Amino acid sequence: MKEYKRLGFDSEESEKVVNNLNLLLANLHVHYQKLRNYHWNVMGGEFFDIHEKTEAEYTEVLGEIDEIAERIRVFGATPISTLKEYLEISEIKETGTDLSSKEIVEEILEDFEILFSFMVDAVESAREIGDISTDDLVTGFMRRREKMHWMLSAFNKED
């Protein structure tokens, strides 16, 4: 049996993981607020579907945000924590309050694709240093989001 000799990573080897997790954190925060916006402001015939789905999704995202910030703390680093910083570095951008149901779903799907790219970066940097925990954490987020991407794509499909 192979012996695991230490718990934790030094700051030099974990720097890339922490940077990638902070980028993911910023994008998740902007995505979270967009979901709240959509939940509060959706109108029209698909109100109940979008209202319920965005609430379920922002609840999941809030948990992901907390887990990522805590994972950054495991490395002895400080997660970025201000809205100003999130908006400065996030690739996901805010939207208005007047989107149609179809536009809301399109925005969420676009956000998912951006989030996937940051998740892949986080997983790859974790694998480089043998960080199985970060790999597992973020891979789980990806798996859940892939299923939601499929469902939302089906919801928005034109007949």
CSV table of C-alpha atoms in Angstrom, one decimal:
chain,number,residue,atom,x,y,z
A,1,MET,CA,0.0,0.0,0.0
A,2,LYS,CA,1.3,3.5,-0.9
A,3,GLU,CA,1.7,5.7,2.1
A,4,TYR,CA,0.4,9.3,2.0
A,5,LYS,CA,3.1,11.3,3.6
A,6,ARG,CA,1.5,14.7,4.2
A,7,LEU,CA,-1.7,16.5,4.3
A,8,GLY,CA,-1.8,19.9,2.5
A,9,PHE,CA,0.1,21.7,-0.1
A,10,ASP,CA,2.6,24.5,0.1
A,11,SER,CA,1.7,28.0,-1.2
A,12,GLU,CA,3.9,27.8,-4.2
A,13,GLU,CA,2.4,24.6,-5.6
A,14,SER,CA,-1.1,25.5,-4.7
A,15,GLU,CA,-1.0,29.1,-6.1
A,16,LYS,CA,-2.4,28.1,-9.6
A,17,VAL,CA,-5.2,26.1,-8.0
A,18,VAL,CA,-6.1,29.0,-5.7
A,19,ASN,CA,-6.0,31.4,-8.6
A,20,ASN,CA,-8.3,29.2,-10.7
A,21,LEU,CA,-10.7,28.7,-7.8
A,22,ASN,CA,-10.8,32.5,-7.2
A,23,LEU,CA,-11.7,33.0,-10.9
A,24,LEU,CA,-14.4,30.3,-10.6
A,25,LEU,CA,-15.6,31.9,-7.4
A,26,ALA,CA,-16.0,35.3,-9.1
A,27,ASN,CA,-17.9,33.9,-12.0
A,28,LEU,CA,-20.2,31.9,-9.8
A,29,HIS,CA,-21.0,35.0,-7.8
A,30,VAL,CA,-22.1,37.0,-10.8
A,31,HIS,CA,-24.0,33.9,-12.1
A,32,TYR,CA,-25.7,33.6,-8.7
A,33,GLN,CA,-26.8,37.2,-8.8
A,34,LYS,CA,-28.1,36.8,-12.4
A,35,LEU,CA,-30.2,33.8,-11.3
A,36,ARG,CA,-31.7,35.9,-8.4
A,37,ASN,CA,-32.5,38.6,-10.9
A,38,TYR,CA,-34.2,36.1,-13.2
A,39,HIS,CA,-36.1,34.5,-10.3
A,40,TRP,CA,-37.4,37.9,-9.2
A,41,ASN,CA,-38.2,39.4,-12.6
A,42,VAL,CA,-39.3,36.7,-14.9
A,43,MET,CA,-42.7,37.4,-16.6
A,44,GLY,CA,-45.0,35.6,-19.0
A,45,GLY,CA,-46.4,32.1,-19.6
A,46,GLU,CA,-43.3,30.3,-18.4
A,47,PHE,CA,-43.2,32.2,-15.1
A,48,PHE,CA,-43.6,29.3,-12.8
A,49,ASP,CA,-41.1,27.1,-14.6
A,50,ILE,CA,-38.4,29.7,-14.7
A,51,HIS,CA,-39.2,31.0,-11.2
A,52,GLU,CA,-38.9,27.6,-9.7
A,53,LYS,CA,-35.9,26.4,-11.7
A,54,THR,CA,-33.9,29.6,-11.0
A,55,GLU,CA,-34.5,29.3,-7.3
A,56,ALA,CA,-33.4,25.7,-7.3
A,57,GLU,CA,-30.3,26.7,-9.3
A,58,TYR,CA,-29.3,29.7,-7.2
A,59,THR,CA,-29.6,27.6,-4.1
A,60,GLU,CA,-27.2,25.0,-5.5
A,61,VAL,CA,-24.8,27.8,-6.7
A,62,LEU,CA,-24.8,29.3,-3.2
A,63,GLY,CA,-23.6,26.0,-1.8
A,64,GLU,CA,-20.9,25.8,-4.5
A,65,ILE,CA,-19.7,29.3,-3.7
A,66,ASP,CA,-19.3,28.4,0.0
A,67,GLU,CA,-17.5,25.2,-0.8
A,68,ILE,CA,-15.0,26.9,-3.2
A,69,ALA,CA,-14.3,29.7,-0.7
A,70,GLU,CA,-13.7,27.2,2.0
A,71,ARG,CA,-11.5,25.1,-0.3
A,72,ILE,CA,-9.4,28.2,-0.9
A,73,ARG,CA,-9.0,28.6,2.9
A,74,VAL,CA,-7.8,25.0,3.1
A,75,PHE,CA,-4.8,26.2,1.1
A,76,GLY,CA,-4.2,29.0,3.6
A,77,ALA,CA,-5.2,31.6,1.0
A,78,THR,CA,-8.0,34.2,1.2
A,79,PRO,CA,-10.8,34.0,-1.3
A,80,ILE,CA,-11.7,37.2,-3.1
A,81,SER,CA,-14.7,38.5,-1.4
A,82,THR,CA,-16.0,41.8,-2.8
A,83,LEU,CA,-18.5,42.5,-5.5
A,84,LYS,CA,-16.1,45.0,-7.0
A,85,GLU,CA,-13.5,42.2,-7.4
A,86,TYR,CA,-16.0,39.7,-8.7
A,87,LEU,CA,-17.2,42.1,-11.4
A,88,GLU,CA,-13.7,43.1,-12.4
A,89,ILE,CA,-12.5,39.6,-13.1
A,90,SER,CA,-15.6,37.7,-14.0
A,91,GLU,CA,-16.1,36.7,-17.6
A,92,ILE,CA,-19.8,36.3,-16.8
A,93,LYS,CA,-21.5,39.7,-17.2
A,94,GLU,CA,-24.7,41.1,-15.6
A,95,THR,CA,-27.9,41.5,-17.6
A,96,GLY,CA,-31.0,43.6,-17.3
A,97,THR,CA,-34.3,42.7,-15.7
A,98,ASP,CA,-36.4,42.7,-18.8
A,99,LEU,CA,-35.4,39.4,-20.5
A,100,SER,CA,-37.9,37.0,-21.9
A,101,SER,CA,-38.0,33.4,-20.6
A,102,LYS,CA,-36.2,32.2,-23.7
A,103,GLU,CA,-33.5,34.9,-23.2
A,104,ILE,CA,-33.1,34.0,-19.6
A,105,VAL,CA,-32.5,30.3,-20.4
A,106,GLU,CA,-30.1,31.3,-23.2
A,107,GLU,CA,-28.1,33.5,-20.7
A,108,ILE,CA,-28.0,30.6,-18.1
A,109,LEU,CA,-26.7,28.2,-20.8
A,110,GLU,CA,-24.0,30.7,-21.9
A,111,ASP,CA,-23.0,31.2,-18.2
A,112,PHE,CA,-22.8,27.4,-17.9
A,113,GLU,CA,-20.3,27.2,-20.8
A,114,ILE,CA,-18.2,29.9,-19.2
A,115,LEU,CA,-18.3,28.2,-15.8
A,116,PHE,CA,-17.3,24.9,-17.5
A,117,SER,CA,-14.2,26.5,-18.8
A,118,PHE,CA,-13.2,27.8,-15.4
A,119,MET,CA,-14.0,24.4,-13.8
A,120,VAL,CA,-11.8,22.6,-16.3
A,121,ASP,CA,-9.0,25.0,-15.5
A,122,ALA,CA,-9.5,24.3,-11.7
A,123,VAL,CA,-9.6,20.6,-12.2
A,124,GLU,CA,-6.5,20.5,-14.4
A,125,SER,CA,-4.4,22.6,-12.0
A,126,ALA,CA,-5.6,20.4,-9.1
A,127,ARG,CA,-4.5,17.3,-11.0
A,128,GLU,CA,-1.1,18.8,-11.7
A,129,ILE,CA,-0.3,18.8,-7.9
A,130,GLY,CA,-2.2,15.7,-7.0
A,131,ASP,CA,-5.0,17.6,-5.3
A,132,ILE,CA,-7.7,14.9,-5.4
A,133,SER,CA,-10.1,16.8,-3.2
A,134,THR,CA,-10.4,19.9,-5.4
A,135,ASP,CA,-10.6,17.7,-8.4
A,136,ASP,CA,-13.5,15.7,-6.9
A,137,LEU,CA,-15.3,18.8,-5.6
A,138,VAL,CA,-15.3,20.7,-9.0
A,139,THR,CA,-15.9,17.6,-11.0
A,140,GLY,CA,-19.1,17.1,-9.0
A,141,PHE,CA,-20.2,20.7,-9.8
A,142,MET,CA,-19.5,19.9,-13.5
A,143,ARG,CA,-21.5,16.7,-13.5
A,144,ARG,CA,-24.5,18.5,-11.9
A,145,ARG,CA,-24.3,21.4,-14.3
A,146,GLU,CA,-24.0,19.2,-17.4
A,147,LYS,CA,-27.4,17.6,-16.5
A,148,MET,CA,-28.9,21.0,-16.0
A,149,HIS,CA,-27.5,22.2,-19.3
A,150,TRP,CA,-29.2,19.3,-21.0
A,151,MET,CA,-32.5,20.0,-19.3
A,152,LEU,CA,-32.5,23.7,-20.0
A,153,SER,CA,-31.5,23.1,-23.6
A,154,ALA,CA,-34.4,20.8,-24.0
A,155,PHE,CA,-36.7,23.4,-22.4
A,156,ASN,CA,-35.6,26.1,-24.8
A,157,LYS,CA,-35.7,24.0,-27.9
A,158,GLU,CA,-37.9,25.2,-30.7
A,159,ASP,CA,-40.4,22.7,-32.1
